[in-house]
């Protein structure tokens, strides 16, 4: 077991206070968006074993993948940690986005490689050949957008704003079958004249602020991204507020955005994101429209399933990651955590102990495959691993 040194990512949308509050340190005044725990090459965690030098986790895995990952994970996902664990602190809306499925990612990556587009080019869409399913679990009340509303519900919401330039979208949403209605309206929003769209967004935002209630979240989004077509795209989506301990799973093709709050996020190790708006970054509209699943969904809020051992598991339909939680009382039973695949343990509350290490909120450790760690309370520990 190795204590991880981690990197805080200072993205502009990050909260200035949430991560410092978790870590028990004074805010710097700058946004602190994410703590990364894993072997992603963008900001790999670091560790020191014995008297050796500090190394990055990806270097440690590369040196002995069979020992660190275990034979099952190595055979299934290759010589890399297949997941990335994060603490995510949103103080402003993230980009509205979707992720490809595995087949789409492989094909898109191969095509951009064939065309010779550099991986770091701003107009590059597929950074790798992997899909990017993800799970966000709230540590505080956590606000987001997830999946399309039913077209009739979206039409009613837009009609209530009483903006003339929105009426064609209202008519489309009411006149066509679900898939066609959602596709046509999102296409129209993303391909409209920018000046006309900016004016429409401005009127819609003013109306949303005036009406408040269910419209208020979209007014707040417009405050951060004035004139952005993504504001209207967001109005097509379900607004969700998670309570601490609740989670959302985001599969391929589901449009979503995180708006505000602190959470634990786990994802497959990929950078493939197709953006719909709420961002100054490149938006590949044709590819986006090919990837989006135009179907209305009720956001499935996940609550963990408790086992007799006290482990609370968030069930997801993929194998690259599994996330569970242990809430341990002072003087209560210890838990022995063993897995044939690698694990990362993250403390989010209290002062539990893992092996001979004292943990604290924001502290994480890497456990190589097959190793066993005894954890005792008091505190809350999230356990990230692989399903193999």
Short mmCIF file of C-alpha atoms in Angstrom, two decimals:
data_model
loop_
_atom_site.label_atom_id
_atom_site.label_comp_id
_atom_site.label_asym_id
_atom_site.label_seq_id
_atom_site.Cartn_x
_atom_site.Cartn_y
_atom_site.Cartn_z
CA UNK A 1 0.00 0.00 0.00
CA UNK A 2 1.33 3.42 -1.00
CA UNK A 3 0.17 6.86 0.04
CA UNK A 4 -0.44 8.95 -3.07
CA UNK A 5 0.74 12.48 -3.69
CA UNK A 6 -1.84 14.06 -5.96
CA UNK A 7 -2.33 17.08 -8.20
CA UNK A 8 -5.09 19.67 -7.91
CA UNK A 9 -6.29 20.85 -11.32
CA UNK A 10 -7.07 24.61 -11.37
CA UNK A 11 -9.74 24.71 -14.09
CA UNK A 12 -11.68 27.97 -14.30
CA UNK A 13 -15.00 26.34 -13.34
CA UNK A 14 -13.59 25.00 -10.07
CA UNK A 15 -14.79 26.08 -6.65
CA UNK A 16 -12.44 28.33 -4.69
CA UNK A 17 -13.52 26.85 -1.35
CA UNK A 18 -14.80 23.25 -1.60
CA UNK A 19 -11.49 21.37 -1.95
CA UNK A 20 -9.70 23.53 0.65
CA UNK A 21 -12.60 22.84 3.05
CA UNK A 22 -12.28 19.10 2.43
CA UNK A 23 -8.52 19.21 3.00
CA UNK A 24 -8.79 21.54 6.00
CA UNK A 25 -6.56 24.22 4.50
CA UNK A 26 -7.03 27.91 3.78
CA UNK A 27 -8.36 28.82 0.32
CA UNK A 28 -5.91 30.46 -2.05
CA UNK A 29 -8.60 32.47 -3.81
CA UNK A 30 -7.94 30.54 -7.03
CA UNK A 31 -10.30 27.89 -8.46
CA UNK A 32 -9.47 24.32 -7.44
CA UNK A 33 -11.50 22.00 -9.64
CA UNK A 34 -10.25 18.41 -9.34
CA UNK A 35 -7.91 16.18 -7.38
CA UNK A 36 -6.70 13.35 -9.63
CA UNK A 37 -5.89 9.92 -8.19
CA UNK A 38 -4.55 7.43 -10.70
CA UNK A 39 -2.08 6.93 -13.52
CA UNK A 40 -3.52 9.25 -16.16
CA UNK A 41 -0.54 10.74 -18.05
CA UNK A 42 -2.00 14.25 -17.71
CA UNK A 43 -1.39 14.32 -13.95
CA UNK A 44 -0.33 10.93 -12.59
CA UNK A 45 -0.24 10.45 -8.83
CA UNK A 46 3.16 10.01 -7.24
CA UNK A 47 4.42 7.61 -4.59
CA UNK A 48 7.58 6.57 -2.76
CA UNK A 49 8.32 2.97 -1.81
CA UNK A 50 10.82 2.28 0.92
CA UNK A 51 13.98 4.29 0.45
CA UNK A 52 13.50 4.56 -3.29
CA UNK A 53 12.94 7.74 -5.29
CA UNK A 54 9.51 9.25 -5.81
CA UNK A 55 7.92 7.88 -8.97
CA UNK A 56 4.67 8.44 -10.79
CA UNK A 57 2.07 5.70 -10.57
CA UNK A 58 2.17 5.12 -14.32
CA UNK A 59 5.94 4.54 -14.05
CA UNK A 60 5.41 2.07 -11.21
CA UNK A 61 2.80 0.16 -13.23
CA UNK A 62 4.95 0.17 -16.37
CA UNK A 63 7.85 -1.36 -14.42
CA UNK A 64 5.82 -4.40 -13.29
CA UNK A 65 2.25 -4.42 -14.68
CA UNK A 66 1.52 -8.00 -13.66
CA UNK A 67 2.32 -7.32 -10.00
CA UNK A 68 0.59 -3.95 -9.78
CA UNK A 69 -2.52 -4.73 -11.85
CA UNK A 70 -3.01 -8.46 -11.45
CA UNK A 71 -3.36 -11.00 -14.24
CA UNK A 72 -7.11 -10.49 -14.82
CA UNK A 73 -6.98 -6.72 -15.20
CA UNK A 74 -3.81 -6.96 -17.28
CA UNK A 75 -5.38 -9.48 -19.65
CA UNK A 76 -8.62 -7.51 -19.98
CA UNK A 77 -7.42 -3.89 -20.13
CA UNK A 78 -3.70 -4.08 -20.90
CA UNK A 79 -0.76 -2.67 -18.92
CA UNK A 80 -2.51 0.42 -17.57
CA UNK A 81 -4.81 1.36 -14.72
CA UNK A 82 -8.22 1.33 -16.43
CA UNK A 83 -9.84 3.99 -14.25
CA UNK A 84 -9.22 7.49 -12.95
CA UNK A 85 -10.57 8.59 -9.55
CA UNK A 86 -11.21 12.25 -8.79
CA UNK A 87 -12.57 14.64 -6.23
CA UNK A 88 -14.52 17.14 -8.33
CA UNK A 89 -15.50 20.60 -7.05
CA UNK A 90 -17.75 22.57 -9.40
CA UNK A 91 -18.22 26.25 -8.62
CA UNK A 92 -19.56 27.03 -12.10
CA UNK A 93 -21.09 24.89 -14.86
CA UNK A 94 -18.82 22.52 -16.74
CA UNK A 95 -19.24 22.12 -20.49
CA UNK A 96 -22.34 20.38 -21.77
CA UNK A 97 -20.99 17.14 -23.22
CA UNK A 98 -21.39 13.54 -24.31
CA UNK A 99 -18.99 10.60 -24.54
CA UNK A 100 -18.72 7.96 -27.30
CA UNK A 101 -19.15 4.25 -26.80
CA UNK A 102 -16.15 1.96 -27.25
CA UNK A 103 -16.79 1.18 -30.92
CA UNK A 104 -17.32 4.85 -31.77
CA UNK A 105 -14.17 5.84 -29.91
CA UNK A 106 -12.04 3.28 -31.71
CA UNK A 107 -13.38 4.27 -35.12
CA UNK A 108 -13.12 8.01 -34.43
CA UNK A 109 -9.57 7.72 -33.11
CA UNK A 110 -8.46 5.64 -36.10
CA UNK A 111 -10.01 8.12 -38.54
CA UNK A 112 -8.33 11.15 -36.96
CA UNK A 113 -5.03 9.27 -36.86
CA UNK A 114 -5.46 8.48 -40.57
CA UNK A 115 -6.08 12.16 -41.27
CA UNK A 116 -2.92 13.10 -39.40
CA UNK A 117 -4.58 15.40 -36.86
CA UNK A 118 -2.19 15.89 -33.92
CA UNK A 119 -3.56 14.50 -30.64
CA UNK A 120 -3.06 17.86 -28.96
CA UNK A 121 -4.70 19.88 -31.76
CA UNK A 122 -7.59 22.03 -30.44
CA UNK A 123 -9.91 20.66 -33.14
CA UNK A 124 -9.05 17.02 -32.38
CA UNK A 125 -12.10 15.14 -31.03
CA UNK A 126 -10.77 11.66 -30.18
CA UNK A 127 -7.71 11.75 -27.93
CA UNK A 128 -7.62 7.96 -27.52
CA UNK A 129 -9.44 4.79 -28.56
CA UNK A 130 -11.37 4.27 -25.32
CA UNK A 131 -14.86 5.06 -24.10
CA UNK A 132 -15.44 7.28 -21.05
CA UNK A 133 -18.33 6.11 -18.88
CA UNK A 134 -18.32 7.91 -15.53
CA UNK A 135 -19.97 7.96 -12.13
CA UNK A 136 -20.35 10.99 -9.87
CA UNK A 137 -21.17 10.49 -6.18
CA UNK A 138 -22.19 13.56 -4.18
CA UNK A 139 -20.31 14.58 -1.03
CA UNK A 140 -22.42 17.75 -0.73
CA UNK A 141 -25.70 18.60 -2.46
CA UNK A 142 -24.63 18.30 -6.10
CA UNK A 143 -26.42 19.91 -9.02
CA UNK A 144 -26.26 18.75 -12.62
CA UNK A 145 -28.00 18.13 -15.92
CA UNK A 146 -28.50 14.58 -17.17
CA UNK A 147 -30.30 13.26 -20.24
CA UNK A 148 -33.09 14.72 -22.34
CA UNK A 149 -36.43 15.68 -20.91
CA UNK A 150 -39.48 14.40 -22.74
CA UNK A 151 -40.06 16.68 -25.74
CA UNK A 152 -43.45 17.79 -24.44
CA UNK A 153 -41.91 18.80 -21.11
CA UNK A 154 -39.12 20.70 -22.86
CA UNK A 155 -41.71 22.39 -25.10
CA UNK A 156 -43.77 23.48 -22.10
CA UNK A 157 -40.69 24.87 -20.36
CA UNK A 158 -39.62 26.86 -23.43
CA UNK A 159 -43.18 28.10 -24.03
CA UNK A 160 -43.37 29.47 -20.48
CA UNK A 161 -40.46 31.80 -21.29
CA UNK A 162 -42.69 33.54 -23.87
CA UNK A 163 -39.85 34.39 -26.26
CA UNK A 164 -40.94 34.70 -29.88
CA UNK A 165 -37.75 33.24 -31.35
CA UNK A 166 -38.22 30.08 -29.26
CA UNK A 167 -41.64 29.30 -30.72
CA UNK A 168 -40.29 27.33 -33.74
CA UNK A 169 -38.47 25.04 -31.28
CA UNK A 170 -41.64 24.63 -29.23
CA UNK A 171 -43.56 23.67 -32.35
CA UNK A 172 -40.92 21.14 -33.41
CA UNK A 173 -40.87 19.54 -29.97
CA UNK A 174 -44.65 19.13 -30.00
CA UNK A 175 -45.09 18.06 -33.61
CA UNK A 176 -42.58 15.24 -34.09
CA UNK A 177 -41.82 11.85 -32.54
CA UNK A 178 -39.35 11.92 -29.67
CA UNK A 179 -36.10 11.14 -31.47
CA UNK A 180 -36.81 13.39 -34.45
CA UNK A 181 -38.01 16.24 -32.23
CA UNK A 182 -34.92 16.22 -30.01
CA UNK A 183 -32.55 15.82 -32.95
CA UNK A 184 -34.11 18.63 -34.99
CA UNK A 185 -34.19 21.11 -32.13
CA UNK A 186 -30.63 20.45 -30.93
CA UNK A 187 -29.39 20.66 -34.53
CA UNK A 188 -31.23 23.96 -35.04
CA UNK A 189 -29.76 25.41 -31.83
CA UNK A 190 -26.17 24.44 -32.64
CA UNK A 191 -26.28 25.55 -36.29
CA UNK A 192 -28.17 28.84 -35.88
CA UNK A 193 -26.62 32.20 -36.78
CA UNK A 194 -24.44 33.12 -33.78
CA UNK A 195 -25.74 36.70 -33.50
CA UNK A 196 -29.37 35.60 -33.69
CA UNK A 197 -28.74 32.83 -31.17
CA UNK A 198 -27.00 35.19 -28.75
CA UNK A 199 -30.05 37.47 -28.82
CA UNK A 200 -32.42 34.55 -28.25
CA UNK A 201 -30.31 33.24 -25.37
CA UNK A 202 -30.30 36.70 -23.81
CA UNK A 203 -34.09 36.96 -23.95
CA UNK A 204 -34.55 33.41 -22.69
CA UNK A 205 -32.14 33.98 -19.80
CA UNK A 206 -33.90 37.17 -18.75
CA UNK A 207 -37.25 35.37 -18.81
CA UNK A 208 -35.86 32.43 -16.83
CA UNK A 209 -34.48 34.77 -14.19
CA UNK A 210 -37.79 36.60 -13.97
CA UNK A 211 -39.82 33.41 -13.63
CA UNK A 212 -37.44 31.66 -11.21
CA UNK A 213 -38.49 28.29 -9.79
CA UNK A 214 -37.71 25.45 -12.19
CA UNK A 215 -36.23 27.98 -14.63
CA UNK A 216 -33.70 29.38 -12.15
CA UNK A 217 -30.90 26.85 -12.87
CA UNK A 218 -30.90 27.80 -16.55
CA UNK A 219 -30.71 31.50 -15.67
CA UNK A 220 -27.63 30.75 -13.56
CA UNK A 221 -26.06 28.84 -16.45
CA UNK A 222 -26.67 31.82 -18.75
CA UNK A 223 -25.02 34.11 -16.21
CA UNK A 224 -21.79 32.13 -16.64
CA UNK A 225 -22.14 31.69 -20.43
CA UNK A 226 -24.04 34.69 -21.84
CA UNK A 227 -25.19 34.17 -25.41
CA UNK A 228 -23.92 30.57 -25.56
CA UNK A 229 -26.17 28.19 -27.57
CA UNK A 230 -25.50 25.62 -24.85
CA UNK A 231 -27.87 27.54 -22.59
CA UNK A 232 -30.80 26.57 -24.82
CA UNK A 233 -29.44 23.05 -25.24
CA UNK A 234 -29.35 22.80 -21.44
CA UNK A 235 -33.05 23.65 -21.33
CA UNK A 236 -33.72 20.38 -23.16
CA UNK A 237 -32.16 18.38 -20.31
CA UNK A 238 -33.26 17.15 -16.91
CA UNK A 239 -32.12 19.15 -13.91
CA UNK A 240 -30.95 16.92 -11.04
CA UNK A 241 -29.89 17.61 -7.46
CA UNK A 242 -28.09 14.75 -5.70
CA UNK A 243 -28.00 14.51 -1.94
CA UNK A 244 -24.79 13.34 -0.23
CA UNK A 245 -24.26 9.64 -0.94
CA UNK A 246 -26.40 9.64 -4.09
CA UNK A 247 -24.80 9.14 -7.49
CA UNK A 248 -25.38 9.39 -11.24
CA UNK A 249 -23.96 7.05 -13.86
CA UNK A 250 -23.29 8.67 -17.25
CA UNK A 251 -23.12 6.20 -20.11
CA UNK A 252 -22.29 6.75 -23.77
CA UNK A 253 -24.30 9.29 -25.74
CA UNK A 254 -26.07 10.83 -22.74
CA UNK A 255 -25.77 14.64 -22.70
CA UNK A 256 -24.84 15.98 -19.28
CA UNK A 257 -23.16 18.77 -17.36
CA UNK A 258 -22.14 19.28 -13.75
CA UNK A 259 -23.24 22.63 -12.33
CA UNK A 260 -22.31 22.95 -8.67
CA UNK A 261 -21.13 20.88 -5.73
CA UNK A 262 -18.45 18.54 -4.42
CA UNK A 263 -18.32 14.87 -5.37
CA UNK A 264 -16.22 11.77 -5.92
CA UNK A 265 -15.98 10.93 -9.61
CA UNK A 266 -14.66 7.77 -11.24
CA UNK A 267 -14.33 7.15 -14.95
CA UNK A 268 -12.74 4.95 -17.53
CA UNK A 269 -9.27 6.25 -18.35
CA UNK A 270 -10.08 8.35 -21.43
CA UNK A 271 -10.13 11.97 -22.61
CA UNK A 272 -12.84 11.57 -25.26
CA UNK A 273 -15.37 14.39 -24.87
CA UNK A 274 -17.73 15.83 -27.48
CA UNK A 275 -19.01 19.21 -26.37
CA UNK A 276 -22.48 20.67 -27.00
CA UNK A 277 -21.87 24.12 -25.50
CA UNK A 278 -21.05 26.08 -22.34
CA UNK A 279 -17.44 26.19 -23.44
CA UNK A 280 -15.03 28.20 -25.59
CA UNK A 281 -13.53 24.91 -26.84
CA UNK A 282 -14.08 23.30 -30.22
CA UNK A 283 -17.55 21.87 -30.95
CA UNK A 284 -17.70 19.29 -33.73
CA UNK A 285 -21.42 19.55 -34.48
CA UNK A 286 -21.72 16.76 -37.11
CA UNK A 287 -19.83 14.25 -34.95
CA UNK A 288 -21.69 15.33 -31.85
CA UNK A 289 -25.04 14.76 -33.53
CA UNK A 290 -23.86 11.29 -34.59
CA UNK A 291 -22.90 10.34 -31.03
CA UNK A 292 -25.79 11.79 -29.01
CA UNK A 293 -28.59 9.39 -28.10
CA UNK A 294 -31.78 11.28 -28.83
CA UNK A 295 -34.03 9.66 -26.29
CA UNK A 296 -35.74 11.04 -23.23
CA UNK A 297 -34.63 9.54 -19.93
CA UNK A 298 -35.49 9.86 -16.29
CA UNK A 299 -32.17 10.36 -14.49
CA UNK A 300 -31.52 7.17 -12.54
CA UNK A 301 -30.24 8.35 -9.19
CA UNK A 302 -28.10 5.58 -7.69
CA UNK A 303 -28.08 4.75 -4.02
CA UNK A 304 -25.49 2.25 -2.82
CA UNK A 305 -26.39 -1.36 -2.13
CA UNK A 306 -25.09 -2.47 1.28
CA UNK A 307 -23.51 -5.89 1.73
CA UNK A 308 -23.25 -7.88 5.00
CA UNK A 309 -19.65 -6.63 5.34
CA UNK A 310 -20.82 -3.01 5.37
CA UNK A 311 -19.51 -2.24 1.91
CA UNK A 312 -21.93 0.00 0.00
CA UNK A 313 -21.55 -0.61 -3.74
CA UNK A 314 -22.67 1.67 -6.58
CA UNK A 315 -23.75 -0.76 -9.29
CA UNK A 316 -22.69 0.17 -12.84
CA UNK A 317 -22.92 -1.78 -16.12
CA UNK A 318 -19.22 -1.64 -17.05
CA UNK A 319 -16.05 -3.38 -15.86
CA UNK A 320 -13.34 -0.70 -16.04
CA UNK A 321 -14.28 0.57 -12.60
CA UNK A 322 -16.27 -0.16 -9.48
CA UNK A 323 -16.89 2.30 -6.66
CA UNK A 324 -17.99 1.52 -3.13
CA UNK A 325 -18.06 3.22 0.25
CA UNK A 326 -17.30 2.16 3.80
CA UNK A 327 -18.61 4.22 6.70
CA UNK A 328 -16.71 3.09 9.78
CA UNK A 329 -17.56 3.89 13.39
CA UNK A 330 -15.04 4.44 16.15
CA UNK A 331 -14.58 1.14 17.97
CA UNK A 332 -16.56 -0.70 15.31
CA UNK A 333 -15.47 -3.68 13.27
CA UNK A 334 -12.47 -3.31 10.99
CA UNK A 335 -12.80 -4.25 7.32
CA UNK A 336 -10.26 -6.25 5.33
CA UNK A 337 -10.05 -5.00 1.74
CA UNK A 338 -8.53 -7.41 -0.74
CA UNK A 339 -8.93 -7.59 -4.50
CA UNK A 340 -7.29 -9.48 -7.38
CA UNK A 341 -7.16 -6.12 -9.19
CA UNK A 342 -5.67 -2.76 -8.14
CA UNK A 343 -7.48 -0.47 -5.69
CA UNK A 344 -7.36 3.17 -4.69
CA UNK A 345 -8.77 4.09 -1.28
CA UNK A 346 -9.87 7.67 -0.67
CA UNK A 347 -10.82 9.15 2.71
CA UNK A 348 -13.57 11.79 2.56
CA UNK A 349 -14.44 12.19 6.26
CA UNK A 350 -13.09 11.44 9.73
CA UNK A 351 -9.73 9.97 10.64
CA UNK A 352 -9.71 6.28 9.67
CA UNK A 353 -6.61 4.13 9.57
CA UNK A 354 -5.52 1.95 6.66
CA UNK A 355 -2.83 -0.52 7.62
CA UNK A 356 -0.20 1.58 9.38
CA UNK A 357 -1.28 4.85 7.72
CA UNK A 358 -3.48 7.48 9.32
CA UNK A 359 -5.87 8.89 6.77
CA UNK A 360 -7.61 12.26 6.60
CA UNK A 361 -10.10 13.81 4.16
CA UNK A 362 -8.55 14.03 0.71
CA UNK A 363 -5.82 11.47 1.47
CA UNK A 364 -5.64 8.45 -0.86
CA UNK A 365 -3.60 5.25 -1.14
CA UNK A 366 -2.84 2.81 -3.94
CA UNK A 367 -3.16 -0.91 -3.18
CA UNK A 368 -1.54 -3.26 -5.73
CA UNK A 369 -3.48 -6.29 -6.94
CA UNK A 370 -3.76 -9.11 -4.44
CA UNK A 371 -2.64 -7.04 -1.46
CA UNK A 372 -4.84 -6.82 1.63
CA UNK A 373 -5.45 -3.70 3.72
CA UNK A 374 -7.19 -3.54 7.08
CA UNK A 375 -9.21 -0.33 7.53
CA UNK A 376 -10.68 0.92 10.79
CA UNK A 377 -12.77 3.95 11.78
CA UNK A 378 -13.95 6.47 12.47
CA UNK A 379 -14.46 7.86 8.99
CA UNK A 380 -15.63 7.34 5.44
CA UNK A 381 -13.49 5.61 2.83
CA UNK A 382 -14.33 5.24 -0.85
CA UNK A 383 -12.90 2.18 -2.57
CA UNK A 384 -12.17 2.33 -6.31
CA UNK A 385 -11.28 -0.78 -8.23
CA UNK A 386 -11.88 -2.91 -11.31
CA UNK A 387 -14.57 -5.51 -11.98
CA UNK A 388 -12.75 -8.55 -13.39
#
